Short mmCIF file of C-alpha atoms and ligand atoms in Angstrom, two decimals:
data_model
loop_
_atom_site.label_atom_id
_atom_site.label_comp_id
_atom_site.label_asym_id
_atom_site.label_seq_id
_atom_site.Cartn_x
_atom_site.Cartn_y
_atom_site.Cartn_z
CA MET A 24 17.77 21.90 27.89
CA LYS A 25 14.33 21.52 26.27
CA ASP A 26 11.52 19.55 27.94
CA ARG A 27 11.50 15.79 28.10
CA LYS A 28 11.56 14.08 24.70
CA GLY A 29 9.71 10.85 24.05
CA ILE A 30 11.54 7.68 23.05
CA MET A 31 10.38 5.19 20.41
CA ALA A 32 10.86 1.54 21.28
CA ILE A 33 10.07 -1.50 19.22
CA LEU A 34 9.02 -4.81 20.79
CA SER A 35 9.29 -7.76 18.50
CA GLY A 36 9.23 -11.44 19.18
CA PHE A 37 8.36 -14.80 17.73
CA SER A 38 4.67 -15.41 17.08
CA GLY A 39 3.07 -16.74 20.24
CA VAL A 40 5.76 -15.44 22.63
CA GLY A 41 3.21 -13.28 24.54
CA LYS A 42 4.04 -9.82 23.15
CA GLY A 43 0.41 -8.70 23.32
CA THR A 44 0.08 -9.40 27.06
CA ILE A 45 3.47 -7.83 27.81
CA VAL A 46 2.69 -4.65 25.85
CA GLY A 47 -0.80 -4.45 27.41
CA GLU A 48 0.74 -4.58 30.90
CA LEU A 49 3.41 -2.00 30.09
CA VAL A 50 0.72 0.42 28.86
CA GLU A 51 -1.52 -0.28 31.87
CA ARG A 52 1.19 0.00 34.53
CA TYR A 53 3.51 2.69 33.19
CA GLY A 54 1.38 4.71 30.75
CA TYR A 55 3.41 4.01 27.60
CA MET A 56 1.64 5.02 24.40
CA ILE A 57 1.02 2.28 21.93
CA SER A 58 1.02 2.54 18.17
CA ILE A 59 -2.01 0.80 16.61
CA SER A 60 -1.05 -0.85 13.35
CA ALA A 61 -2.98 -1.19 10.13
CA THR A 62 -3.33 -4.71 8.77
CA THR A 63 -5.00 -6.65 6.00
CA ARG A 64 -5.38 -9.67 8.31
CA ALA A 65 -8.94 -10.57 9.36
CA PRO A 66 -9.83 -9.78 12.98
CA ARG A 67 -9.58 -12.66 15.44
CA ASP A 68 -12.42 -13.32 17.82
CA GLY A 69 -12.62 -10.44 20.27
CA GLU A 70 -10.34 -8.12 18.33
CA LYS A 71 -11.68 -4.64 17.86
CA GLU A 72 -11.23 -2.02 15.11
CA GLY A 73 -8.98 0.83 16.34
CA VAL A 74 -8.04 -1.12 19.54
CA ASN A 75 -6.07 -4.10 18.32
CA TYR A 76 -5.57 -2.94 14.72
CA PHE A 77 -7.06 -0.78 12.02
CA PHE A 78 -8.39 -3.55 9.76
CA LYS A 79 -8.01 -2.69 6.06
CA THR A 80 -8.74 -4.25 2.69
CA MET A 81 -5.76 -4.83 0.41
CA GLU A 82 -6.86 -1.81 -1.65
CA GLU A 83 -7.11 0.50 1.38
CA PHE A 84 -3.73 -0.62 2.62
CA GLU A 85 -2.14 0.01 -0.77
CA GLN A 86 -3.64 3.50 -0.72
CA MET A 87 -2.06 4.16 2.67
CA ILE A 88 1.33 3.11 1.20
CA GLU A 89 0.82 5.41 -1.80
CA ARG A 90 -0.14 8.37 0.34
CA GLU A 91 2.95 7.73 2.49
CA GLU A 92 0.82 7.43 5.62
CA LEU A 93 2.97 4.63 7.10
CA ILE A 94 6.40 4.91 8.76
CA GLU A 95 7.00 1.28 7.67
CA TYR A 96 5.11 -1.69 6.46
CA ALA A 97 5.94 -5.35 5.87
CA ARG A 98 4.37 -8.49 4.55
CA TYR A 99 4.08 -11.09 7.29
CA VAL A 100 3.00 -14.59 6.20
CA ASP A 101 0.14 -13.61 3.81
CA ASN A 102 -0.79 -10.17 5.01
CA TYR A 103 0.38 -6.57 5.17
CA TYR A 104 1.05 -4.83 8.48
CA GLY A 105 2.07 -1.23 8.84
CA THR A 106 2.61 1.58 11.36
CA PRO A 107 0.63 4.79 10.78
CA LYS A 108 3.07 7.68 10.83
CA GLU A 109 1.06 10.64 12.21
CA TYR A 110 0.20 9.17 15.62
CA VAL A 111 3.74 8.04 16.44
CA LEU A 112 5.38 11.35 15.46
CA GLU A 113 2.72 13.35 17.36
CA GLN A 114 3.34 11.33 20.57
CA LEU A 115 7.10 11.75 20.39
CA GLU A 116 6.64 15.47 19.78
CA GLU A 117 4.51 15.64 22.93
CA GLY A 118 7.33 13.99 24.93
CA ARG A 119 5.56 10.61 25.34
CA ASP A 120 7.23 7.24 25.00
CA VAL A 121 5.76 5.14 22.22
CA LEU A 122 5.86 1.34 21.93
CA LEU A 123 5.56 -0.37 18.54
CA GLU A 124 4.81 -4.05 18.59
CA ILE A 125 5.99 -5.01 15.11
CA GLU A 126 7.87 -7.71 13.30
CA MET A 127 11.50 -7.71 12.32
CA GLN A 128 11.54 -6.38 8.76
CA GLY A 129 9.57 -3.31 9.79
CA ALA A 130 11.74 -2.88 12.92
CA LEU A 131 14.91 -2.83 10.90
CA LYS A 132 13.49 -0.37 8.39
CA ILE A 133 12.60 2.00 11.29
CA LYS A 134 16.13 1.62 12.69
CA GLU A 135 17.52 2.90 9.37
CA ARG A 136 15.28 5.94 9.43
CA PHE A 137 15.36 6.58 13.17
CA PRO A 138 18.69 5.24 14.49
CA GLU A 139 17.86 6.28 18.07
CA VAL A 140 14.97 3.76 18.25
CA ALA A 141 15.45 0.96 20.91
CA LEU A 142 14.94 -2.52 19.50
CA ILE A 143 13.85 -5.19 22.01
CA PHE A 144 13.23 -8.83 21.02
CA ILE A 145 11.28 -11.23 23.24
CA VAL A 146 12.15 -14.92 23.09
CA PRO A 147 10.46 -17.89 24.77
CA PRO A 148 12.37 -20.04 27.28
CA ASN A 149 12.42 -22.74 24.59
CA VAL A 150 10.91 -23.53 21.17
CA SER A 151 8.55 -26.28 22.30
CA ASP A 152 7.01 -23.79 24.69
CA LEU A 153 6.34 -21.49 21.72
CA LYS A 154 4.51 -24.21 19.83
CA LYS A 155 2.45 -25.08 22.93
CA ARG A 156 1.45 -21.42 23.32
CA LEU A 157 0.36 -21.17 19.68
CA ILE A 158 -1.72 -24.30 19.98
CA LYS A 159 -3.27 -23.09 23.23
CA ARG A 160 -4.08 -19.67 21.72
CA GLY A 161 -6.27 -21.52 19.16
CA THR A 162 -6.33 -18.67 16.66
CA GLU A 163 -4.34 -20.40 13.89
CA ASN A 164 -4.79 -23.83 12.33
CA GLU A 165 -1.95 -26.39 12.22
CA GLU A 166 -0.66 -25.24 8.82
CA MET A 167 -0.59 -21.61 9.93
CA ILE A 168 1.26 -22.56 13.15
CA ARG A 169 3.85 -24.38 11.09
CA THR A 170 4.29 -21.36 8.86
CA ARG A 171 4.68 -19.03 11.81
CA ILE A 172 7.28 -21.27 13.46
CA ALA A 173 9.20 -21.56 10.20
CA ARG A 174 9.15 -17.76 9.99
CA SER A 175 10.51 -17.56 13.55
CA LYS A 176 13.37 -19.85 12.61
CA GLU A 177 14.31 -17.56 9.68
CA GLU A 178 14.13 -14.51 11.97
CA CYS A 179 16.91 -15.93 14.18
CA GLN A 180 19.54 -14.83 11.66
CA TYR A 181 18.69 -11.18 12.27
CA LEU A 182 18.55 -11.27 16.06
CA THR A 183 21.98 -9.70 16.43
CA GLN A 184 20.58 -6.47 15.05
CA TYR A 185 18.38 -6.03 18.13
CA ASP A 186 19.73 -4.00 21.03
CA TYR A 187 18.15 -6.18 23.76
CA ILE A 188 16.92 -9.76 23.97
CA VAL A 189 14.53 -10.54 26.84
CA VAL A 190 13.27 -14.02 27.80
CA ASN A 191 9.60 -14.39 28.58
CA ASP A 192 9.83 -17.18 31.10
CA ASP A 193 8.32 -15.46 34.08
CA LEU A 194 5.83 -12.87 32.74
CA GLU A 195 6.22 -10.55 35.70
CA GLU A 196 10.01 -10.48 35.46
CA CYS A 197 9.85 -9.98 31.74
CA ILE A 198 7.56 -6.91 32.05
CA GLU A 199 9.75 -5.36 34.72
CA GLU A 200 12.93 -6.08 32.77
CA ILE A 201 11.55 -4.34 29.65
CA HIS A 202 10.39 -1.38 31.69
CA GLY A 203 13.88 -1.13 33.23
CA ILE A 204 15.49 -1.16 29.78
CA LEU A 205 13.15 1.57 28.58
CA GLU A 206 13.95 3.75 31.60
CA ALA A 207 17.65 3.27 31.02
CA VAL A 208 17.30 4.12 27.32
CA HIS A 209 15.40 7.21 28.30
CA ASP A 210 18.04 8.37 30.74
CA THR A 211 20.82 7.68 28.22
CA ARG A 212 19.09 9.73 25.50
CA GLU A 213 18.46 12.64 27.92
CA ASN A 214 22.05 12.47 29.00
CA GLN A 215 23.32 12.50 25.38
CA ARG A 216 21.04 15.38 24.51
CA GLY A 217 22.31 17.40 27.45
CA HIS A 218 25.96 16.92 26.44
CA ILE A 219 25.27 17.56 22.77
CA GLU A 220 23.33 20.74 23.38
CA LYS A 221 25.98 22.05 25.78
CA ILE A 222 28.90 21.44 23.44
CA LYS A 223 26.97 22.94 20.49
CA GLU A 224 26.29 26.08 22.47
CA GLU A 225 29.95 26.33 23.41
CA PHE A 226 30.95 26.08 19.75
CA GLU A 227 28.46 28.85 18.84
CA THR A 228 30.33 31.36 20.95
CA PHE A 229 33.83 29.97 20.43
CA HIS A 230 36.06 31.97 18.09
CA ILE A 231 38.06 29.52 15.95
P1 5GP B 12 -0.52 -10.99 14.36
O1 5GP B 12 -1.11 -11.47 13.08
O2 5GP B 12 -0.08 -12.14 15.23
O3 5GP B 12 -1.30 -9.98 15.09
O4 5GP B 12 0.84 -10.26 13.95
C1 5GP B 12 1.79 -10.88 13.14
C2 5GP B 12 3.10 -10.13 13.23
O5 5GP B 12 2.95 -8.83 12.67
C3 5GP B 12 3.59 -9.93 14.65
O6 5GP B 12 4.98 -10.29 14.71
C4 5GP B 12 3.37 -8.48 14.92
O7 5GP B 12 4.34 -7.95 15.83
C5 5GP B 12 3.59 -7.92 13.51
N1 5GP B 12 3.06 -6.57 13.32
C6 5GP B 12 1.94 -6.01 13.90
N2 5GP B 12 1.79 -4.76 13.48
C7 5GP B 12 2.82 -4.51 12.65
C8 5GP B 12 3.21 -3.31 11.89
O8 5GP B 12 2.60 -2.25 11.92
N3 5GP B 12 4.32 -3.43 11.14
C9 5GP B 12 5.07 -4.56 11.07
N4 5GP B 12 6.17 -4.53 10.32
N5 5GP B 12 4.72 -5.67 11.75
C10 5GP B 12 3.60 -5.66 12.52
#
């Protein structure tokens, strides 16, 4: 069997559910690689180019689409968000596990192209908690918060397409649960690969 292959996993979740913190901890503790997205949204206070996002103008983003530099892209509220292709494919090739923190439309597009991707959705313990977190974050005005919560409500209809739903009630438990899922996915994929390669080899030498 060839060397370890990387897995691609998508972490989605309602706006304000704490995805950023969770992904940051997973990277810090377990060395997952993280895909940095391109977006036309303006940077929030403290956000850095090439760390949080690659911040693009509408024109630059559309050029990336034309040049087919994105694995997927989606419009979320009033902006474009997309995943640069080259970095993700390179990491997988190198045998590293890559996390994509992206919204649902993009996640489902990736699932069509890469059926082996693991889709994880993070939910809050309850909806009022979500609103409280968005208010506390202080990065969106009231109107924007309402739009984001309305969007979350719409997203509920697609939740069944995710492989795993994890509740972010206790942050620590949530991080460990996701890491556990990713390890299990990894083992399952390795196991499948082993069986598939073995049976293919047998067929190669089998006289029908
Ligand atoms: P925010 O503006 O809060 O940073 O992100 C808004 C939403 O866009 C979040 O749900 C986030 O996961 C999603 N998002 C971030 N990057 C990408 C991307 O590359 N593609 C897609 N489809 N969604 C993204």
